[in-house]
Structures are given as C-alpha cells and as structure tokens.
Amino acid sequence: MKFSQKYRIACRAGLALVIFAIGLTACSSGNESSSDGSGGKQASGPTTGRLIDAVVSGVAYSTSSKKAGTTDEDGIYNYNHGDTVEFKLGSLTLGKVKATAIVTPINLAGDSNNRLQNLLVLLQSLDSDNELENGISIPAAAAAAVSDSINLDSDPAVFASSSALQSVRQKGGIVGAIKTAAAAKAHFLSQGISLLSTDVWVKYDDTTATIIRTSVANAGEYLFGEAVADDPCDINLVCGSKPISKAGVEYGAISLLEFDLRGFKIVGEPAIDTNLQAGLSHLRPNWRIYTDGSELITTDIVIAPRKVEQSSIFGELFHIAKPLKLSSSKEKNKMMTKEVRFSRMENIASGIVGAWVLDKTTIKTQTYLFFSNGIYFMVDPVGDLDREGSASCGSPGVEFASYTYDAATKKLNLKGATFNTNGCVGFSDNDPTTFSVDADGDIATVKMKDGSSHVLHRVSR
C-alpha cells in the first residue's frame, strides 16, 4: 500500500473571507483545544491520587464524598471521581481543590504566588529527616502543632524566618535549618520533568493527532509529534504566505527554567525537528505546561480575538502578516490565556488500542498509536538509517491513517492515509498483516506483508 502525502494550507485568503463573513475565528494555529480523546466518557467511582512536592506523607485530607485520612508514605489519598478534596496540617487548611491524580502546591495555591512559595517552604521544612530525595514525611507531632495562625499568603521572605514555623519544627522534633524560599523553589523545579513524564499525552480527533512524551533520562528529553495541515498563521492569528508549522516530529533535550501558578516554563532543544515552528522548539516566553495526572495542560498568553464589525469585513482581511491595527495609539491589545488540554493515551490492556514502541528503553524510538476511533498515528524520530550496501529510503516524520482490526483473526488493515512524511519507514510501504498481543498485553508481534515481523512494547497504561 502506498501512502499519499497531502499538504494543505489552512488559512487561504478565500477561506479567511468566508470565515470572517460569518463571524468565526480564522486561521487556527494548530494549538486549539479538541476532544479529550476519551470518547466523552467520564470516569466514576473510587480511585487514588498523590500529593506531591516530592511525595508528601502525613497530611490530613477529607473529600466531598466523605473519604478522609492521612496521605501515606507514597503521598496517596483516596477519593471518588468528581470529588473536591481539602488538605490540612493541624488546623491550617493548605488548600481545597478538585481531587485529581496529582495534586501539588501549584493547585493548592490558587491565584496566590506568595501562597505557592510558602507552601513549598512549609512542606519541605517539616520533612522528618531533611532528605527530600526520599520524599517528605511529616511527623504527626509536627502536623498537630501547625496552627491556622500561620499565614500562607504572607511575604515569603518573612514566612521562612517566622517564629511560628520554627516552633512547629521544634514540637515535631525536626532538626536542621528551615528551607529558604530559593532552596524550596529549586527542589520543586527539579521534580517537574518527572511529573510531566507520568504518561503518554495525546490530543486527537478524526483528522489530526498530537503526542507529547517526556522522560527524565539524559537529564530530560522529549518526543513531540503532530499530524496537522500546514499552517501559515501564528498563535495570535497573524498569517503569512508560507507555512510556519506542518506535520512532523521533534526529539531532543528538555529543561525547566522556572514555574508559576500556571505551571512550568520549559525550553526544548531539538536534535530532530521536521515541523518548522510547531512543537516545543519555538515556545513563547509565557507558554507553560502542567499536569494533574489525568491531563497535560498547556497555556499561553495571547492577543484576544477582536470583535468583527460587519461593515468592515474586507478590511479585516488586510491584517494578514501585519500587527493588529489599534484604533488609538493609547489603545492596548487585550490579552487572554489560551489553554490546550492533552489526555492520557487511552489503553485497552488486551487489545490493540494504546501506545506501542520498538524500543522501550528510550523515547527516541518509533512510536505507534492506535486510537479507539479507528485512527492510527505513528511518530518516527529515527527514520531509515543508512546501512552498508543500502542507502536510506526514509527520514524522521509521521504517518496518519485509519485502521480496522479483527481481534479474533488478529488481522490489521490500514487505509485512507492523510500524512506520510517519513518515506519508507513504518507501515507506509510494507503493510502489516497481523497484530498479535501476548497474554499479558504488554508485547505485540506485528507480521508484515513482506514476511518480516516486528516486536512492539506497550507504553500506555
């Protein structure tokens, strides 16, 4: 089967005219929110989450469904899907938030940056052995001594040296120095890549797909792949004559620079980059990333769309490739927070649905995603390497098609490919015939049309 490449320009002037005429937003940057990829199913029933700076044990919690207790040695608390949860030390409420798989001081701080910094100092300074690498364990005596007179919204410089905090440590038998605000922030920042690496994160529908995967290996690395139409517009809907993003793949190093109430500021340094300015290689200064364990959330501060006046529809078209025109030199563009949510890759333990890789020891490997809506997406950061006596016939890229799978016969069929940017690699020029999953659901053997076979490893959970 041959895959046909289809390059499309999403923001042609003619299309923009139609969209402006009906008052809709034009020229998507390829980063807008889409389906959560779960088919609209809402989880229900009991589950567990974790309280994390490092894992934090010894914190009392209570939920809206009447579950209550103290976080255990792994930071785990119990809740029902849909709950809110309140965390407390003694009589001091640390925060009341939506119960999720991961809760950190970022959640608990609400909209107070002071509270965020002081929560980090408080939790880390109450660790029983001052060894944050093995987790934060808060002694019961220290927790009981915490009073609601402690002001988590106070000046962080004052909070870290407060007599109230020192008194709690003494009553809890904790020795050593209180963590400084700088040290507390540095420690939490060091946990960021590990937090983001809990799952394979995806955003998809019937025509597009995006994957983000990170790892703590090699001091931090990432894999990003996207199957989307060529787009000449940036996130502020300023468009040019040439694409600035297209379907492709990135692989490289990732590092965290800082964090705030929206999450972590990161920088991606790609070794492989085939998608122009998309992905993590050209992040804007206000772009942030965070996870609650169920979703990966990215945010950016962008120019709010202008209200279109019907009397000047044609005039609206001429801001393309130019800054937005203001009605007054004193007028400022209105800004807004743009949010994109990625879901955990869905997974059927005994079936084909899930994320599979050729090499489970690295994220720089060909990655195959089979979604429950019949979409196949392959992200390839490797390509077809030159071999002795044989030149390369492929390069890093992506494949995107629909698929059918018969669980009884194990027959796999791909069809209707939209994207194939990696040449002969993957399933593009050599059709798979069967996809057999082992009894444990962790390994699959794929037999190809030419008689060869590949062993894939499941990385979705």
XYZ file of C-alpha atoms in Angstrom, residues 286 349 440:
3
model
C 4.640 32.951 28.507
C -4.864 -3.930 28.055
C -0.096 -10.079 29.462
